[in-house]
Short mmCIF file of C-alpha atoms in Angstrom, two decimals:
data_model
loop_
_atom_site.label_atom_id
_atom_site.label_comp_id
_atom_site.label_asym_id
_atom_site.label_seq_id
_atom_site.Cartn_x
_atom_site.Cartn_y
_atom_site.Cartn_z
CA MET A 1 86.92 84.44 86.00
CA GLY A 2 85.03 86.27 88.81
CA ARG A 3 88.02 87.94 90.03
CA ALA A 4 89.23 88.91 86.37
CA VAL A 5 85.93 90.67 85.66
CA ILE A 6 85.92 92.53 88.97
CA ALA A 7 89.46 93.72 88.13
CA SER A 8 88.40 94.59 84.65
CA LEU A 9 85.64 96.69 86.11
CA ARG A 10 87.72 98.26 88.71
CA SER A 11 90.46 99.60 86.42
CA HIS A 12 87.95 100.69 83.69
CA MET A 13 85.63 102.31 85.99
CA GLY A 14 88.65 104.04 87.67
CA ILE A 15 89.91 105.64 84.79
CA LEU A 16 86.47 107.15 83.95
CA VAL A 17 86.46 108.29 87.62
CA GLN A 18 89.60 109.76 87.26
CA HIS A 19 89.05 111.54 83.92
CA ARG A 20 85.51 112.98 85.62
CA LEU A 21 86.38 116.56 84.42
CA LEU A 22 87.30 115.81 80.95
CA LEU A 23 84.07 113.85 80.56
CA GLU A 24 82.35 116.79 81.97
CA VAL A 25 83.97 119.36 79.59
CA LEU A 26 83.55 117.11 76.75
CA THR A 27 79.80 116.31 77.31
CA GLN A 28 79.23 120.20 77.76
CA ARG A 29 81.12 120.56 74.18
CA ASP A 30 78.97 117.85 72.63
CA LEU A 31 75.98 119.56 73.72
CA ALA A 32 77.03 123.14 72.95
CA ALA A 33 78.27 121.95 69.36
CA ARG A 34 74.91 120.47 68.76
CA TYR A 35 72.96 123.58 69.46
CA ARG A 36 75.53 126.19 67.92
CA GLY A 37 73.99 128.62 65.33
CA SER A 38 70.49 127.30 65.68
CA VAL A 39 67.96 129.47 67.15
CA LEU A 40 65.38 126.97 68.45
CA GLY A 41 68.45 125.00 69.86
CA PHE A 42 67.17 122.43 72.52
CA LEU A 43 63.55 122.53 71.18
CA TRP A 44 64.75 120.54 67.85
CA THR A 45 65.69 118.01 70.22
CA LEU A 46 62.35 117.73 71.82
CA MET A 47 60.88 117.91 68.44
CA ASN A 48 61.82 114.44 67.26
CA PRO A 49 59.63 112.45 70.11
CA VAL A 50 56.92 114.96 70.03
CA LEU A 51 56.42 114.32 66.05
CA GLN A 52 56.95 110.69 66.43
CA ALA A 53 54.20 110.77 69.05
CA ALA A 54 52.14 112.66 66.92
CA VAL A 55 52.44 110.55 64.07
CA TYR A 56 51.47 107.39 65.81
CA VAL A 57 48.59 108.88 67.77
CA LEU A 58 47.17 109.79 64.12
CA VAL A 59 47.85 106.65 62.58
CA PHE A 60 46.98 104.23 65.27
CA ARG A 61 44.22 106.27 67.18
CA HIS A 62 42.53 108.40 64.39
CA LEU A 63 43.41 106.67 61.05
CA THR A 64 42.81 103.03 61.99
CA GLY A 65 41.24 102.98 65.24
CA ALA A 66 43.43 100.17 66.13
CA ILE A 67 44.32 101.81 69.59
CA ARG A 68 41.77 102.97 71.97
CA THR A 69 43.58 102.31 75.31
CA PRO A 70 42.89 105.61 77.41
CA GLY A 71 45.96 107.71 78.36
CA TYR A 72 47.82 106.30 75.19
CA GLU A 73 49.14 109.57 74.30
CA THR A 74 50.89 110.36 77.49
CA THR A 75 52.12 106.72 78.00
CA LEU A 76 53.62 106.91 74.30
CA PHE A 77 55.24 110.18 74.93
CA VAL A 78 56.97 109.06 78.01
CA GLY A 79 58.07 105.86 76.71
CA LEU A 80 59.59 107.73 73.41
CA LEU A 81 61.92 109.57 75.98
CA PRO A 82 64.00 106.86 77.11
CA TRP A 83 63.88 105.14 73.65
CA THR A 84 65.46 108.52 72.32
CA TRP A 85 68.06 108.35 74.53
CA LEU A 86 68.83 104.76 73.66
CA ALA A 87 68.37 104.94 69.93
CA GLY A 88 70.66 108.55 70.27
CA ALA A 89 73.39 106.89 72.42
CA LEU A 90 73.68 103.85 70.28
CA MET A 91 73.70 105.69 66.56
CA GLN A 92 76.04 108.37 67.62
CA GLY A 93 77.96 106.28 70.14
CA GLY A 94 78.84 103.35 67.64
CA PRO A 95 81.06 105.30 65.60
CA SER A 96 82.46 107.37 68.36
CA LEU A 97 85.71 105.74 68.70
CA VAL A 98 86.35 105.77 64.95
CA LEU A 99 85.36 109.39 64.65
CA GLY A 100 87.40 110.50 67.77
CA ALA A 101 90.57 108.29 66.88
CA PRO A 102 92.70 111.52 66.79
CA LEU A 103 91.56 112.27 70.44
CA VAL A 104 92.68 108.81 71.48
CA LEU A 105 95.74 108.31 69.46
CA ARG A 106 97.04 112.19 69.93
CA SER A 107 95.76 113.49 73.14
CA ALA A 108 95.57 110.19 75.25
CA VAL A 109 91.91 110.34 75.93
CA PRO A 110 91.18 107.13 77.44
CA PRO A 111 89.00 105.23 74.55
CA GLN A 112 86.05 104.46 76.74
CA VAL A 113 85.61 108.21 77.66
CA LEU A 114 84.07 108.81 73.81
CA PRO A 115 81.20 106.40 74.10
CA ALA A 116 80.75 107.45 77.96
CA VAL A 117 80.29 111.16 76.60
CA VAL A 118 77.85 110.35 74.11
CA VAL A 119 75.49 108.45 76.47
CA LEU A 120 76.03 111.23 79.09
CA ALA A 121 75.01 113.89 76.24
CA HIS A 122 72.01 112.23 75.32
CA GLY A 123 71.02 111.67 78.81
CA ALA A 124 71.40 115.26 79.57
CA HIS A 125 68.51 115.63 76.63
CA PHE A 126 66.54 113.09 78.36
CA VAL A 127 66.78 114.79 81.76
CA LEU A 128 65.73 118.09 80.21
CA ALA A 129 62.85 116.68 78.32
CA LEU A 130 61.41 114.94 81.57
CA PRO A 131 59.76 118.24 82.84
CA VAL A 132 58.04 118.52 79.46
CA ALA A 133 56.52 114.92 80.06
CA MET A 134 55.61 115.85 83.47
CA ALA A 135 53.76 119.01 82.13
CA LEU A 136 51.88 116.72 79.46
CA VAL A 137 50.95 114.54 82.38
CA ILE A 138 49.26 117.07 84.33
CA VAL A 139 47.95 118.85 81.33
CA SER A 140 46.11 115.93 79.93
CA GLY A 141 44.05 115.47 83.31
CA GLY A 142 46.66 113.40 85.36
CA SER A 143 48.35 114.77 88.41
CA SER A 144 51.75 114.61 89.98
CA SER A 145 52.49 111.78 92.40
CA TRP A 146 54.82 110.58 95.03
CA SER A 147 55.94 108.07 92.65
CA TRP A 148 57.99 110.59 90.59
CA LEU A 149 60.37 110.28 93.23
CA ALA A 150 60.83 106.71 91.94
CA LEU A 151 62.56 107.91 88.72
CA PRO A 152 66.03 107.62 89.55
CA VAL A 153 65.56 103.89 90.39
CA ALA A 154 64.49 103.35 86.55
CA VAL A 155 67.21 106.00 85.29
CA VAL A 156 70.31 104.08 86.84
CA PRO A 157 69.86 100.61 85.25
CA LEU A 158 69.06 102.26 81.89
CA LEU A 159 72.12 104.60 82.25
CA VAL A 160 74.34 101.53 82.90
CA PHE A 161 72.88 99.43 80.27
CA LEU A 162 73.20 102.14 77.47
CA TYR A 163 76.81 102.59 78.55
CA ALA A 164 77.40 98.98 78.14
CA ILE A 165 75.81 98.54 74.70
CA THR A 166 77.32 101.80 73.34
CA LEU A 167 80.82 100.86 74.54
CA ALA A 168 80.27 97.45 72.95
CA ALA A 169 79.18 98.95 69.63
CA ALA A 170 81.99 101.62 69.89
CA ALA A 171 84.47 98.93 70.30
CA LEU A 172 83.28 96.48 67.70
CA THR A 173 82.98 99.28 64.96
CA THR A 174 86.69 99.86 65.10
CA ARG A 175 87.14 96.24 63.70
CA LEU A 176 84.16 95.79 62.00
CA ARG A 177 82.13 98.77 60.25
CA ASP A 178 79.16 96.39 59.62
CA VAL A 179 78.19 96.95 63.39
CA GLN A 180 77.10 100.61 62.33
CA PHE A 181 74.74 99.28 59.53
CA LEU A 182 73.61 96.58 61.75
CA VAL A 183 72.74 99.28 64.48
CA GLN A 184 70.94 101.55 61.99
CA ASN A 185 68.87 98.65 60.75
CA GLY A 186 68.35 96.83 63.90
CA ILE A 187 67.06 99.81 65.89
CA GLY A 188 63.77 100.46 63.95
CA ILE A 189 62.93 96.87 64.53
CA TRP A 190 63.77 96.93 68.33
CA PHE A 191 61.58 99.80 68.61
CA LEU A 192 58.39 97.86 67.11
CA LEU A 193 59.17 94.93 69.19
CA THR A 194 59.28 97.15 72.46
CA PRO A 195 56.01 98.27 74.20
CA ILE A 196 56.13 101.88 73.33
CA ALA A 197 53.82 102.61 70.46
CA TRP A 198 51.67 99.96 71.33
CA PRO A 199 50.32 99.68 74.73
CA VAL A 200 51.42 96.48 76.97
CA ALA A 201 47.69 95.92 77.69
CA MET A 202 47.47 94.90 74.00
CA ALA A 203 49.77 91.71 74.16
CA PRO A 204 48.22 88.42 74.83
CA GLU A 205 48.36 87.49 78.65
CA ARG A 206 50.79 84.45 78.27
CA LEU A 207 53.46 86.54 76.22
CA ARG A 208 53.29 89.47 78.66
CA ALA A 209 55.22 87.48 81.27
CA TRP A 210 58.30 87.17 78.83
CA LEU A 211 58.31 90.84 77.91
CA ALA A 212 61.39 91.55 80.06
CA ILE A 213 63.55 89.31 77.93
CA ASN A 214 63.64 92.30 75.81
CA PRO A 215 66.05 94.64 77.74
CA ALA A 216 64.55 97.75 76.44
CA ALA A 217 61.07 96.74 77.39
CA ALA A 218 62.46 96.05 81.06
CA LEU A 219 64.05 99.23 81.36
CA ILE A 220 61.51 101.48 79.71
CA LEU A 221 58.29 100.31 81.05
CA PRO A 222 59.03 101.53 84.50
CA PHE A 223 59.17 105.03 83.33
CA GLN A 224 55.72 104.79 81.78
CA GLN A 225 54.48 103.19 85.26
CA ILE A 226 56.15 105.96 87.09
CA LEU A 227 55.14 109.04 85.09
CA ALA A 228 52.31 108.21 82.89
CA GLU A 229 50.18 105.87 85.26
CA GLY A 230 51.49 107.82 88.63
CA ARG A 231 52.38 104.46 90.17
CA TRP A 232 55.42 102.73 91.85
CA PRO A 233 57.16 100.60 89.20
CA ASP A 234 56.76 96.82 89.08
CA ALA A 235 59.24 95.13 91.08
CA ARG A 236 60.06 92.29 88.85
CA LEU A 237 60.47 94.68 85.82
CA LEU A 238 63.11 96.75 87.85
CA LEU A 239 64.81 93.34 88.86
CA ALA A 240 64.65 92.30 85.24
CA GLY A 241 66.13 95.57 84.04
CA SER A 242 68.87 95.75 86.56
CA LEU A 243 69.78 92.25 85.80
CA TRP A 244 70.02 93.16 82.19
CA ALA A 245 72.11 96.42 83.28
CA THR A 246 74.73 94.29 85.57
CA GLY A 247 75.20 91.62 82.98
CA SER A 248 75.60 93.72 79.97
CA MET A 249 78.00 95.83 81.93
CA LEU A 250 80.02 92.97 83.40
CA VAL A 251 80.51 91.64 79.89
CA ALA A 252 80.96 94.73 77.69
CA VAL A 253 83.75 96.11 80.24
CA HIS A 254 85.23 92.71 80.67
CA LEU A 255 85.75 92.30 76.85
CA PHE A 256 86.57 95.92 76.26
CA GLU A 257 89.45 95.66 78.93
CA ARG A 258 90.84 92.33 77.49
CA HIS A 259 90.91 93.60 73.92
CA ARG A 260 91.60 97.43 74.70
CA GLU A 261 94.92 97.07 72.96
CA ALA A 262 93.48 95.66 69.92
CA VAL A 263 90.84 98.28 69.69
CA VAL A 264 93.20 101.23 70.17
CA GLU A 265 95.68 99.70 67.58
CA ALA A 266 92.76 99.41 65.12
CA LEU A 267 92.13 102.98 65.18
CA MET B 1 119.05 109.75 93.61
CA SER B 2 115.22 109.91 93.50
CA GLU B 3 112.90 107.90 91.37
CA PRO B 4 113.28 108.07 87.48
CA ALA B 5 110.24 110.39 85.90
CA ILE B 6 110.00 107.55 83.07
CA ARG B 7 111.23 104.11 83.29
CA PHE B 8 111.08 101.12 80.86
CA GLU B 9 111.90 97.83 82.02
CA GLY B 10 112.11 95.10 79.31
CA VAL B 11 109.61 96.84 77.15
CA THR B 12 108.51 95.18 73.85
CA LYS B 13 105.89 96.32 71.65
CA ARG B 14 104.65 94.45 68.62
CA PHE B 15 102.01 95.48 65.84
CA ARG B 16 99.98 92.91 63.75
CA ARG B 17 100.87 93.26 60.42
CA TRP B 18 98.01 94.65 58.13
CA HIS B 19 97.16 93.50 54.93
CA ALA B 20 94.16 95.26 52.73
CA SER B 21 94.21 92.14 50.84
CA VAL B 22 93.66 89.65 53.53
CA PRO B 23 90.09 89.52 54.87
CA HIS B 24 91.59 89.45 58.57
CA THR B 25 88.23 89.54 60.14
CA THR B 26 85.01 87.86 59.53
CA LEU B 27 81.99 88.33 61.91
CA LYS B 28 82.48 84.50 62.87
CA SER B 29 86.08 84.54 63.62
CA MET B 30 85.89 87.65 65.63
CA VAL B 31 83.11 86.22 67.56
CA VAL B 32 85.14 83.07 68.24
CA ARG B 33 88.32 84.86 69.11
CA MET B 34 86.64 87.14 71.44
CA TRP B 35 85.07 84.47 73.77
CA ASP B 36 88.00 81.96 73.73
CA PRO B 37 91.56 83.52 73.27
CA ARG B 38 93.05 80.02 72.81
CA ALA B 39 91.12 79.96 69.59
CA ARG B 40 93.24 82.91 68.20
CA ALA B 41 95.67 82.00 65.45
CA PRO B 42 99.09 83.29 66.16
CA GLU B 43 99.04 86.35 64.16
CA PRO B 44 102.02 87.77 62.26
CA ARG B 45 103.23 90.50 64.52
CA TRP B 46 105.95 92.79 63.94
CA GLU B 47 108.40 93.61 66.68
CA LEU B 48 108.94 97.61 66.74
CA LEU B 49 110.52 97.78 70.24
CA SER B 50 112.37 94.98 71.71
CA GLU B 51 112.87 94.57 75.63
CA LEU B 52 114.05 98.27 75.96
CA ASP B 53 115.32 99.42 79.33
CA LEU B 54 115.40 103.28 79.80
CA ALA B 55 115.46 105.54 82.77
CA LEU B 56 114.80 109.05 82.54
CA GLU B 57 115.57 111.37 85.79
CA VAL B 58 113.33 114.21 86.53
CA GLY B 59 114.72 117.45 84.62
CA GLU B 60 116.37 115.37 82.07
CA THR B 61 115.57 115.90 78.19
CA LEU B 62 115.64 112.91 76.01
CA GLY B 63 115.88 113.27 72.27
CA VAL B 64 114.55 110.68 70.18
CA VAL B 65 115.78 109.81 66.47
CA GLY B 66 115.16 107.22 63.87
CA ARG B 67 113.95 106.57 60.13
CA ASN B 68 110.47 107.00 59.27
CA GLY B 69 108.40 104.35 60.87
CA ALA B 70 110.90 103.33 63.44
CA GLY B 71 108.55 103.45 66.27
CA LYS B 72 109.33 107.23 67.49
CA SER B 73 105.74 108.10 67.89
CA THR B 74 104.67 104.62 69.14
CA LEU B 75 107.61 105.47 71.76
CA LEU B 76 105.63 108.53 72.74
CA ARG B 77 102.41 106.81 72.59
CA LEU B 78 103.90 104.09 75.16
CA ILE B 79 104.98 106.73 77.36
CA ALA B 80 101.78 108.66 77.27
CA GLY B 81 99.58 105.37 77.88
CA ILE B 82 97.93 105.32 74.64
CA TYR B 83 99.80 102.07 73.85
CA ARG B 84 100.55 99.45 76.30
CA PRO B 85 103.55 97.34 75.93
CA ASP B 86 103.11 93.56 74.84
CA VAL B 87 105.97 92.39 77.67
CA GLY B 88 107.76 94.51 80.42
CA ARG B 89 106.91 97.68 82.39
CA ILE B 90 106.34 101.11 82.23
CA THR B 91 106.59 103.37 85.06
CA VAL B 92 105.86 107.25 84.49
CA ARG B 93 105.64 109.82 87.58
CA GLY B 94 103.83 112.88 87.05
CA ARG B 95 101.29 114.31 84.68
CA VAL B 96 102.07 113.73 81.24
CA ALA B 97 101.30 116.21 78.25
CA PRO B 98 101.46 114.47 74.92
CA LEU B 99 102.03 117.12 72.32
CA LEU B 100 101.83 114.84 69.20
CA GLU B 101 99.85 116.79 67.18
CA LEU B 102 99.37 120.56 67.68
CA GLY B 103 95.79 121.46 68.16
CA ALA B 104 94.69 117.77 68.24
CA GLY B 105 91.30 118.01 69.85
CA PHE B 106 90.26 121.49 68.71
CA HIS B 107 86.94 121.96 67.47
CA ALA B 108 86.46 124.09 64.57
CA GLU B 109 83.14 125.53 65.56
CA PHE B 110 84.24 126.52 68.86
CA THR B 111 86.45 129.96 69.87
CA ALA B 112 89.81 130.22 71.19
CA ARG B 113 88.67 130.17 74.95
CA GLU B 114 86.42 127.46 74.67
CA ASN B 115 88.99 125.34 72.87
CA ILE B 116 91.67 126.58 75.42
CA LEU B 117 89.38 125.03 78.21
CA VAL B 118 88.99 121.76 76.45
CA ASN B 119 92.50 121.31 75.36
CA GLY B 120 93.86 122.43 79.00
CA VAL B 121 91.85 119.97 80.58
CA LEU B 122 92.92 117.22 78.00
CA LEU B 123 96.43 118.10 79.09
CA GLY B 124 95.68 117.55 82.71
CA LEU B 125 94.54 121.15 83.92
CA THR B 126 91.73 121.90 86.26
CA ARG B 127 88.93 124.54 85.28
CA ALA B 128 90.60 127.18 87.56
CA GLN B 129 94.08 126.46 86.32
CA VAL B 130 92.79 127.01 82.79
CA ARG B 131 91.30 130.19 83.83
CA ASP B 132 94.46 131.40 85.10
CA ARG B 133 96.49 130.77 82.23
CA ALA B 134 94.12 131.72 79.36
CA GLU B 135 95.53 135.17 78.89
CA ALA B 136 99.09 134.00 78.98
CA ILE B 137 98.22 131.43 76.50
CA LEU B 138 96.55 133.88 74.12
CA ASP B 139 99.24 136.61 74.39
CA PHE B 140 102.17 134.11 73.82
CA ALA B 141 100.31 133.01 70.84
CA GLU B 142 99.62 136.60 69.99
CA LEU B 143 95.95 135.72 69.38
CA ALA B 144 94.18 137.82 71.83
CA ALA B 145 92.69 140.08 69.26
CA HIS B 146 90.74 136.62 67.82
CA SER B 147 89.97 134.90 70.99
CA ASP B 148 86.19 135.09 70.45
CA ALA B 149 86.12 133.91 66.82
CA PRO B 150 85.61 130.34 66.02
CA LEU B 151 88.78 128.42 64.98
CA ARG B 152 87.24 127.74 61.51
CA THR B 153 87.75 131.36 60.57
CA TRP B 154 91.56 131.13 61.68
CA SER B 155 94.54 130.26 59.34
CA THR B 156 96.36 126.89 59.97
CA GLY B 157 99.44 128.75 61.30
CA MET B 158 97.21 130.44 64.05
CA VAL B 159 95.77 127.22 65.11
CA MET B 160 99.16 125.66 65.45
CA ARG B 161 100.34 128.46 67.52
CA LEU B 162 97.47 128.25 69.77
CA GLY B 163 98.22 124.42 70.20
CA PHE B 164 101.65 125.13 70.90
CA SER B 165 101.08 127.86 73.43
CA ILE B 166 98.70 125.87 75.46
CA ALA B 167 101.15 122.94 75.65
CA ILE B 168 103.90 124.94 76.88
CA HIS B 169 101.81 126.77 79.46
CA VAL B 170 100.46 123.68 80.83
CA GLU B 171 104.07 123.29 82.55
CA PRO B 172 103.48 119.47 82.68
CA ASP B 173 105.67 117.12 84.73
CA ILE B 174 106.51 115.42 81.58
CA LEU B 175 106.31 116.99 77.85
CA LEU B 176 106.15 114.71 74.89
CA VAL B 177 107.14 116.89 71.64
CA ASP B 178 106.64 115.25 68.18
CA GLU B 179 108.00 117.17 65.57
CA ALA B 180 106.11 120.44 66.60
CA LEU B 181 109.43 122.86 66.66
CA ALA B 182 108.71 124.13 63.35
CA VAL B 183 105.17 125.73 63.56
CA GLY B 184 104.17 129.08 62.29
CA ASP B 185 106.01 131.83 60.79
CA ALA B 186 109.82 132.43 61.50
CA ARG B 187 108.90 134.71 64.36
CA PHE B 188 106.82 132.46 66.04
CA GLN B 189 109.22 129.35 65.38
CA GLU B 190 112.00 131.61 66.96
CA ARG B 191 109.88 132.11 70.30
CA SER B 192 108.48 128.81 70.46
CA ARG B 193 112.03 127.31 70.42
CA GLU B 194 112.86 129.69 72.93
CA ALA B 195 110.17 128.98 75.33
CA LEU B 196 111.23 125.19 74.88
CA THR B 197 114.68 126.01 75.51
CA ARG B 198 113.96 127.68 78.83
CA ARG B 199 111.85 124.79 79.77
CA VAL B 200 114.88 122.47 79.08
CA ARG B 201 117.53 124.87 80.62
CA GLU B 202 115.54 125.53 83.70
CA ARG B 203 114.77 121.80 84.25
CA ARG B 204 111.13 122.72 84.76
CA GLY B 205 110.14 119.10 84.07
CA THR B 206 111.18 116.11 81.91
CA THR B 207 111.05 116.40 78.32
CA VAL B 208 111.07 113.85 75.50
CA ILE B 209 111.64 115.28 71.77
CA VAL B 210 111.19 113.43 68.82
CA SER B 211 112.45 115.37 65.87
CA HIS B 212 114.65 114.98 62.36
CA ASP B 213 116.15 118.29 62.93
CA THR B 214 119.50 117.34 64.08
CA GLN B 215 120.45 121.05 65.37
CA ALA B 216 117.32 120.94 67.73
CA ILE B 217 118.37 117.55 69.19
CA ARG B 218 122.06 118.98 69.57
CA THR B 219 120.97 122.17 71.62
CA LEU B 220 118.07 120.72 73.54
CA CYS B 221 118.66 117.18 74.32
CA GLY B 222 120.98 115.43 77.00
CA PRO B 223 120.69 111.58 76.14
CA VAL B 224 119.62 110.43 72.81
CA LEU B 225 117.80 107.29 71.87
CA VAL B 226 118.27 105.85 68.41
CA LEU B 227 115.58 103.86 66.82
CA ASP B 228 116.53 101.01 64.68
CA PRO B 229 113.91 98.65 64.81
CA PRO B 230 113.80 96.22 66.83
CA HIS B 231 116.87 97.81 68.37
CA ALA B 232 116.97 100.90 70.46
CA ARG B 233 120.41 102.22 71.51
CA LEU B 234 120.35 104.92 74.37
CA HIS B 235 123.53 107.40 74.13
CA PRO B 236 124.58 109.46 77.11
CA ASP B 237 124.95 112.64 74.62
CA ALA B 238 123.51 114.12 71.54
CA GLU B 239 126.69 113.84 69.55
CA SER B 240 127.27 110.12 69.56
CA GLY B 241 123.39 109.24 69.31
CA LEU B 242 123.19 111.62 66.21
CA ALA B 243 126.33 109.70 64.69
CA ASP B 244 124.72 106.54 65.43
CA HIS B 245 121.77 107.74 63.54
CA ALA B 246 123.40 108.72 60.81
CA ARG B 247 125.31 105.35 60.38
CA ALA B 248 121.94 103.34 60.78
CA LEU B 249 120.30 105.61 57.87
CA GLU B 250 123.36 104.72 55.66
CA ALA B 251 123.26 101.22 56.36
CA LEU B 252 119.89 100.87 54.92
CA PRO B 253 119.62 99.00 51.78
#
């Protein structure tokens, strides 16, 4: 079993590495296509988390007064950036194989390249938005911190986890279009269950220990700790996030490789 | 003799039968099957290729003929690694450029130059190689004047010309051509056939051509593979291959 999983992972990743130039070119094209013909370009991508944050602050702090935690605004915005990456990758990546069928069947693009491109393109948006989050932290009275150097430690497990779930969603969608609707409906619920719009401190103490069973919480909270709170991320959270990333990757890649032929034939 | 460019050893390829009326997948059956392959009910499969052995030497040109649905495109996809055989082994030496559909992978919002980059990389070139060949590609397609307009403003024929021009300039070790000979106006057809003939005559790579055009098969191809599923018969020369193909067509009910 273990050896079979390793073999799947090796051949799966080998193909991605072999096609790295294609990944690069297709990711660039994905980004360029999004902004073609628009004047504001990347600002639109930034607008989504900005507007979302503004609404939550308006509702939870000012209209209802439900949240009084200091620094809520920055924590919220910082949390929204990795969440936007997750939601964007999953929503666009789910149908990526179905929509990209001609690339797979006529141009011999290896199927895993398509979800990978979506994850990378949204990852590029995330990285481009990071300086904005940093600026917001500084403007709202915080300061830059050595802890910011720990960002890669939070980014890598998130990237791996996002690739795994996007790959799984894309493969399942080829056979079962329901997955698309499941994702669309599930993502809003998942967001509310993840401590982004509400501060972790508001959750009851005994529940907080269980937060990491939500992979999004385990993977996104470290960003808030690093950037908004200016401290080193919690080691137990990082461990939980890495476990989620590794586990999901092994399962998704192994199943994908075992059913690769069925996925391609279903296109 | 050196290693063949393409080698099939006992290759069998089956497809599942699709029936729109039968709900073939439920969420439950799918999850169960994914976790436990033994739980998989034997699906009805239909055999397209059966234990095919084939060896194509470097520089040879293989013609593939057969009626519609006989598996011609499937054969090309097996060579390109898009499909994998159910049984047997396929060994391919060198860079494969599948020309299964002209302009596959083009993006309508992008200019010719941008599409040449993506398409060139798709067919196995590096950035630098694409840059070096871009002018030649545009010249051959006679589209230099339109190189900075987005493809959605082009006519279908122009898009096809660009697709063919890129593929022929990639100079791949193995070129797979699917019915792509009749592209554009008569003048461009003439030029594209010349380019393909030059590649074949000068043995600048191995070529596999799928076509219903018997004249093209006759002038371009050495060996011809007749697909008559689940059988495939390899003929050493085009004449006997085409005769066999004609007989197979007549034998159809």
